[in-house]
Tab-separated table of C-alpha atoms in Angstrom:
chain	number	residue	atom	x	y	z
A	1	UNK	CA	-22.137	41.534	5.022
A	2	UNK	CA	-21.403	37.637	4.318
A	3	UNK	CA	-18.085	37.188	2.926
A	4	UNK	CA	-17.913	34.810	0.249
A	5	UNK	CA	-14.904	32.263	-0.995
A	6	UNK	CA	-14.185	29.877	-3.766
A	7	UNK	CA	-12.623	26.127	-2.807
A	8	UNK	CA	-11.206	23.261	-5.317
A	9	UNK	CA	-11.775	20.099	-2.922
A	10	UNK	CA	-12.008	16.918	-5.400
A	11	UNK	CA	-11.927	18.712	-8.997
A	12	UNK	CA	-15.297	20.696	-7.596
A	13	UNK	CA	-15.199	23.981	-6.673
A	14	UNK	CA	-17.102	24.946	-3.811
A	15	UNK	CA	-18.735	28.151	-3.531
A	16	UNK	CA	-19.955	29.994	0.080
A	17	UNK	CA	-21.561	32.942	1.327
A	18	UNK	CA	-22.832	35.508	-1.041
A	19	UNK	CA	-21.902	35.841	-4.702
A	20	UNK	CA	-22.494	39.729	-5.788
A	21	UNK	CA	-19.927	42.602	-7.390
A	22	UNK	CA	-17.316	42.348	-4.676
A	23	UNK	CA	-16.792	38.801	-5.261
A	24	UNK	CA	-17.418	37.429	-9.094
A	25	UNK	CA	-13.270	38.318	-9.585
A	26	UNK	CA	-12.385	36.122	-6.617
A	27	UNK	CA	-14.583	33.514	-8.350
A	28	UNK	CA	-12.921	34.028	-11.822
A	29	UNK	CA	-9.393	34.228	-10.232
A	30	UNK	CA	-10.591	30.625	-8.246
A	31	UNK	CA	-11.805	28.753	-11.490
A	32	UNK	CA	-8.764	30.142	-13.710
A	33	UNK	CA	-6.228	29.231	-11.086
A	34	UNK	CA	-7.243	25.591	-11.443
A	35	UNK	CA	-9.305	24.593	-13.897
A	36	UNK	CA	-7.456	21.576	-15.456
A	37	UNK	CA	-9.430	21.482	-18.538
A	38	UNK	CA	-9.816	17.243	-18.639
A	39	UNK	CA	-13.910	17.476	-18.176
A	40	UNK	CA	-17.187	19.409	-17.219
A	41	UNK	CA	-16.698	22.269	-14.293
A	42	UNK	CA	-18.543	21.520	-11.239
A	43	UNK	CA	-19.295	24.351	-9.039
A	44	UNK	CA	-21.089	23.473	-5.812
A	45	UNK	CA	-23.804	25.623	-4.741
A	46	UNK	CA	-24.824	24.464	-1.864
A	47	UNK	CA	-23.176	27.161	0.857
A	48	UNK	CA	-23.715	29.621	-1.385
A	49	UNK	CA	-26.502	31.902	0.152
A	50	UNK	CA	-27.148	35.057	-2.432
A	51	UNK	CA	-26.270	35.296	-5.934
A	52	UNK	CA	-26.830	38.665	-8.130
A	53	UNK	CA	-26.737	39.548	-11.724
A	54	UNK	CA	-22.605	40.037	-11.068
A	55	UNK	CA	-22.802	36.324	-10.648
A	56	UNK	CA	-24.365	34.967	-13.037
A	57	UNK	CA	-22.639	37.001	-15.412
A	58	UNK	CA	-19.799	35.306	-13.762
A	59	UNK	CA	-20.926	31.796	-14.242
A	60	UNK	CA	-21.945	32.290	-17.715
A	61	UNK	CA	-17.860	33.418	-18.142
A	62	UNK	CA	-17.092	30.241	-16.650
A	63	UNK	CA	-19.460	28.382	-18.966
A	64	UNK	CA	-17.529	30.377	-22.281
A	65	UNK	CA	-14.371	29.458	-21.013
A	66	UNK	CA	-15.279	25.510	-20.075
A	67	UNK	CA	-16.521	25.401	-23.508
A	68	UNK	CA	-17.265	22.684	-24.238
A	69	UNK	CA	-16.831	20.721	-21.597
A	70	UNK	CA	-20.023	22.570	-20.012
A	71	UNK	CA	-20.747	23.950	-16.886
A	72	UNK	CA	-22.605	21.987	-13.833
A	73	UNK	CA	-24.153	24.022	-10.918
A	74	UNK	CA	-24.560	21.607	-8.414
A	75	UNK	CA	-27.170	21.662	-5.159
A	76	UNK	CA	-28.112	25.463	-5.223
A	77	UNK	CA	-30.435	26.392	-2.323
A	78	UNK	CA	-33.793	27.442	-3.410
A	79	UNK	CA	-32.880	31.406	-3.362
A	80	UNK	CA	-30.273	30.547	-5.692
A	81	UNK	CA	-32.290	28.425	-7.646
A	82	UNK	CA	-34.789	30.659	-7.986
A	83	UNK	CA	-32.458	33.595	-9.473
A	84	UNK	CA	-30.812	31.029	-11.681
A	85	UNK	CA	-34.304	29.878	-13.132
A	86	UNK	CA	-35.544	33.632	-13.676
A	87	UNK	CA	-32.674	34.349	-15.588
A	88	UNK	CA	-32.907	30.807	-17.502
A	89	UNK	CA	-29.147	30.184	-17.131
A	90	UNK	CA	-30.119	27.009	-17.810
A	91	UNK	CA	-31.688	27.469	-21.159
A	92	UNK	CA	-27.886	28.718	-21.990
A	93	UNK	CA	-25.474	26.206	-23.788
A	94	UNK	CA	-23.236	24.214	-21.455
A	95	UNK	CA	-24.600	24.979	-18.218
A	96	UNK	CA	-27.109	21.986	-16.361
A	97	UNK	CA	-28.029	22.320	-13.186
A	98	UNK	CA	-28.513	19.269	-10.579
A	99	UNK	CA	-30.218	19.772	-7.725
C-alpha cells in the first residue's frame, strides 16, 4: 500500500502517494496546521497517485473552510484528473483546477 503525506513548501501544499480513508485526516490536520488564511489554497497534485471519494470529500472541506479565498488543485495526473472531473469538483464553488 502507498503511503501518502501532506507538505507546505512555498505557501503550497504538496500532496503524494495515495489519498483514500486512511489518509484524508492527515490531509485535514496538514491544511489546518498552516493555512495562513492571506489568499487562495494551493494543493499540488502532481505526486499524488490515487484519490477516492474520502478525498474529495476532503478537498471539498478544504474548499468550505478556504472560503472564499477558493481552492486551486494544481497539476493532477490524469487518474486524478479523471476522478476529479467525474465527480465535477470543479463545477463546485471555489475550487479551479490548473493543469
Amino acid at each position: 500500500m502507498e503511503g501518502f503525506t501532506a507538505t507546505w513548501q512555498d505557501g503550497v501544499l504538496r500532496l503524494s502517494g495515495e489519498l483514500d480513508l486512511a489518509a484524508d485526516e492527515s490531509l485535514l490536520t496538514a491544511f489546518r496546521s498552516a493555512s495562513n488564511g492571506a489568499s487562495e489554497v494551493i494543493l499540488d497534485l502532481s505526486e499524488l497517485r490515487f484519490i477516492d471519494s474520502t478525498g474529495i470529500r476532503a478537498f471539498v472541506t478544504i474548499a468550505k473552510e478556504a472560503s472564499p479565498r477558493g481552492l486551486v488543485l494544481r497539476s493532477p495526473r490524469r487518474a486524478v484528473r479523471k476522478v476529479i472531473d467525474l465527480l465535477r469538483l470543479e463545477n463546485s464553488a471555489d475550487v479551479r483546477v490548473d493543469d
